[in-house]
Amino acid sequence: MFDNGYFDWNATSPIYPEALEKYIDVSAKYFHNTSSVYSKGAEAKKLLNLSRKECASILKTEEKNIYFTSGATESNNIIISSLRNSISKGTILVSEIEHPSVLRPVMELEKYGYTIEKLKVNEKGIVTPESLAKKLKKDIKLIAIMLVNNETGAIQPIQKLVEVTKKYEQLINKKIHFHCDIVQAVGKIEINLKELNINSAAISAHKFSGPKGVGILYLNKNIDTIYKGGGQENNIRSGTENLPAIVAMTKALQISTSSIASYTKIAQTIKTYLYKEIEQLKKIKIISNNDENYSPYILTISPVGIPSEVTLRMLEEKEIYVSSGSACSANSKKKDNYVLKSMGLSKEIIESSIRISWGHSTTLKDAEKLMETLKNIIKENDFLLKIK
Ligand code: PLP
């Protein structure tokens, strides 16, 4: 079923057969509109709310805080763009390593009278609580910091960052909205929304082997969204709910989160194997560390001197698929990897960087094949390598 050479799980992941089955089943049996008042509509609505209940329970929050959306891009945009309506403007603090679905709507807010300030990361790609503390000021309306970075796998210390924010809130006697993109964390590391103590979070199902085009917005307060329509999802996200996708996503969430312990063990074995092999080669710059501050599912490296496109093409010849950066930003004209740049990495390192990411069905054998192919590429292009 799964593609063994697929090492681009941060871009998207294959759907679980059980989730696909749900999708097909619900599409056929429950096609009625969840807003229809007759019994078939009510049945569909019941299923929708069962999914909400299950997602809330898995993510450790209440049902009323779960809103179904078309994915993280929409979830991020709902929160950020809602600030356009606000009468009192102020400052937005955003980490410079956010996904474009956070950074771009935040930058838009400038047009609405907000001041945008970027939070820098350290050389490990992490926003430290100290650096956040220095940036806090009275007029801050929103702080947006992601949990796991999609390019490097760096895990941000969200709980500590929230603690710093809460202390400051007490000092100024005012609330600050804390938003967190948790896309690359769900189904991979334990998520407890209650403990995270944030106001909102964005989730996409296709990153944890659910269907594409469906996701969750977690939100624990009231906001005035700029999107208006039929009033579904308690007016936070109008539009007919994609019930088959929502039920399938719930299935994927159940499977992935209940298997986290066993998945992590395999993922960590793969990471340690790749890390050690690459380290031993002594010719490749390793960007993602192999410690608890990084996701066990991603390794970003740079065979400095060999352009990313060359490595990508040579791997593809052997049916191995990796990425040279974010697939989501590959559409933008300016292809500089701002995440790696923010870590202080040189243009040379960035231009050769490749992102290897895997998932629950990847085996050590798949990683061994990847490694063997990578070693051959290094050998063939030795003359280009900058680290000898
Ligand atoms: N946030 C992060 C960290 C991502 O990696 C992605 C997709 O790559 C998104 C948001 C956007 O997700 P989607 O395209 O499903 O809306």
XYZ file of N, CA, C and O in Angstrom, residues 268-284 286 288-290 299 301 358 364 371 374-375:
112
model
N 12.448 7.158 15.716
C 13.702 7.548 16.359
C 14.851 6.631 15.933
O 15.979 7.089 15.729
N 14.547 5.341 15.766
C 15.565 4.393 15.289
C 16.043 4.811 13.898
O 17.244 4.818 13.603
N 15.081 5.173 13.049
C 15.424 5.607 11.685
C 16.272 6.878 11.735
O 17.297 6.985 11.067
N 15.865 7.807 12.584
C 16.602 9.081 12.652
C 18.035 8.857 13.146
O 18.986 9.389 12.567
N 18.165 8.062 14.199
C 19.500 7.817 14.754
C 20.377 7.116 13.722
O 21.551 7.459 13.554
N 19.789 6.169 13.004
C 20.540 5.452 11.965
C 21.049 6.438 10.901
O 22.242 6.487 10.606
N 20.122 7.240 10.342
C 20.496 8.185 9.280
C 21.519 9.202 9.799
O 22.514 9.493 9.137
N 21.269 9.688 11.006
C 22.134 10.702 11.612
C 23.565 10.174 11.749
O 24.529 10.822 11.336
N 23.685 8.973 12.307
C 25.027 8.397 12.539
C 25.750 8.127 11.230
O 26.936 8.400 11.085
N 25.010 7.550 10.272
C 25.619 7.239 8.969
C 26.137 8.525 8.303
O 27.241 8.548 7.772
N 25.302 9.560 8.346
C 25.670 10.819 7.694
C 26.839 11.484 8.438
O 27.770 11.997 7.821
N 26.797 11.392 9.737
C 27.868 11.953 10.561
C 29.203 11.283 10.220
O 30.221 11.944 10.063
N 29.148 9.960 10.064
C 30.369 9.204 9.760
C 30.972 9.568 8.407
O 32.171 9.487 8.207
N 30.100 9.957 7.463
C 30.588 10.330 6.136
C 31.490 11.559 6.189
O 32.367 11.740 5.350
N 31.203 12.420 7.184
C 31.977 13.651 7.422
C 31.957 14.614 6.226
O 32.828 15.451 6.081
N 31.013 14.459 5.321
C 31.001 15.320 4.131
C 29.705 16.117 4.007
O 29.516 16.865 3.058
N 28.801 15.857 4.942
C 27.482 16.488 4.847
C 27.203 17.301 6.102
O 27.408 16.827 7.216
N 24.864 18.567 8.838
C 23.582 18.142 9.401
C 22.912 19.348 10.047
O 23.511 20.016 10.902
N 19.348 19.363 11.223
C 18.446 18.984 12.337
C 19.209 18.127 13.337
O 19.713 17.067 12.967
N 19.257 18.559 14.570
C 19.939 17.753 15.589
C 19.173 16.477 15.888
O 17.996 16.367 15.582
N 19.866 15.537 16.523
C 19.204 14.287 16.920
C 19.048 14.298 18.447
O 19.620 13.480 19.143
N 14.939 14.942 9.139
C 16.367 15.217 9.153
C 16.666 16.104 7.949
O 16.468 15.694 6.805
N 19.501 18.062 5.925
C 20.958 17.992 5.762
C 21.386 18.836 4.565
O 20.532 19.242 3.769
N 9.889 11.272 7.253
C 9.278 9.944 7.138
C 8.056 9.826 8.035
O 7.694 10.772 8.749
N 13.208 0.698 8.672
C 14.655 0.890 8.695
C 15.258 0.470 7.347
O 16.206 1.080 6.860
N 19.984 5.647 2.328
C 21.358 5.936 2.727
C 22.348 5.445 1.678
O 23.299 6.151 1.327
N 22.183 7.746 -1.236
C 22.795 9.031 -0.892
C 24.325 8.918 -0.920
O 25.018 9.804 -1.440
N 24.829 7.814 -0.412
C 26.294 7.618 -0.406
C 26.822 7.590 -1.843
O 27.878 8.161 -2.135
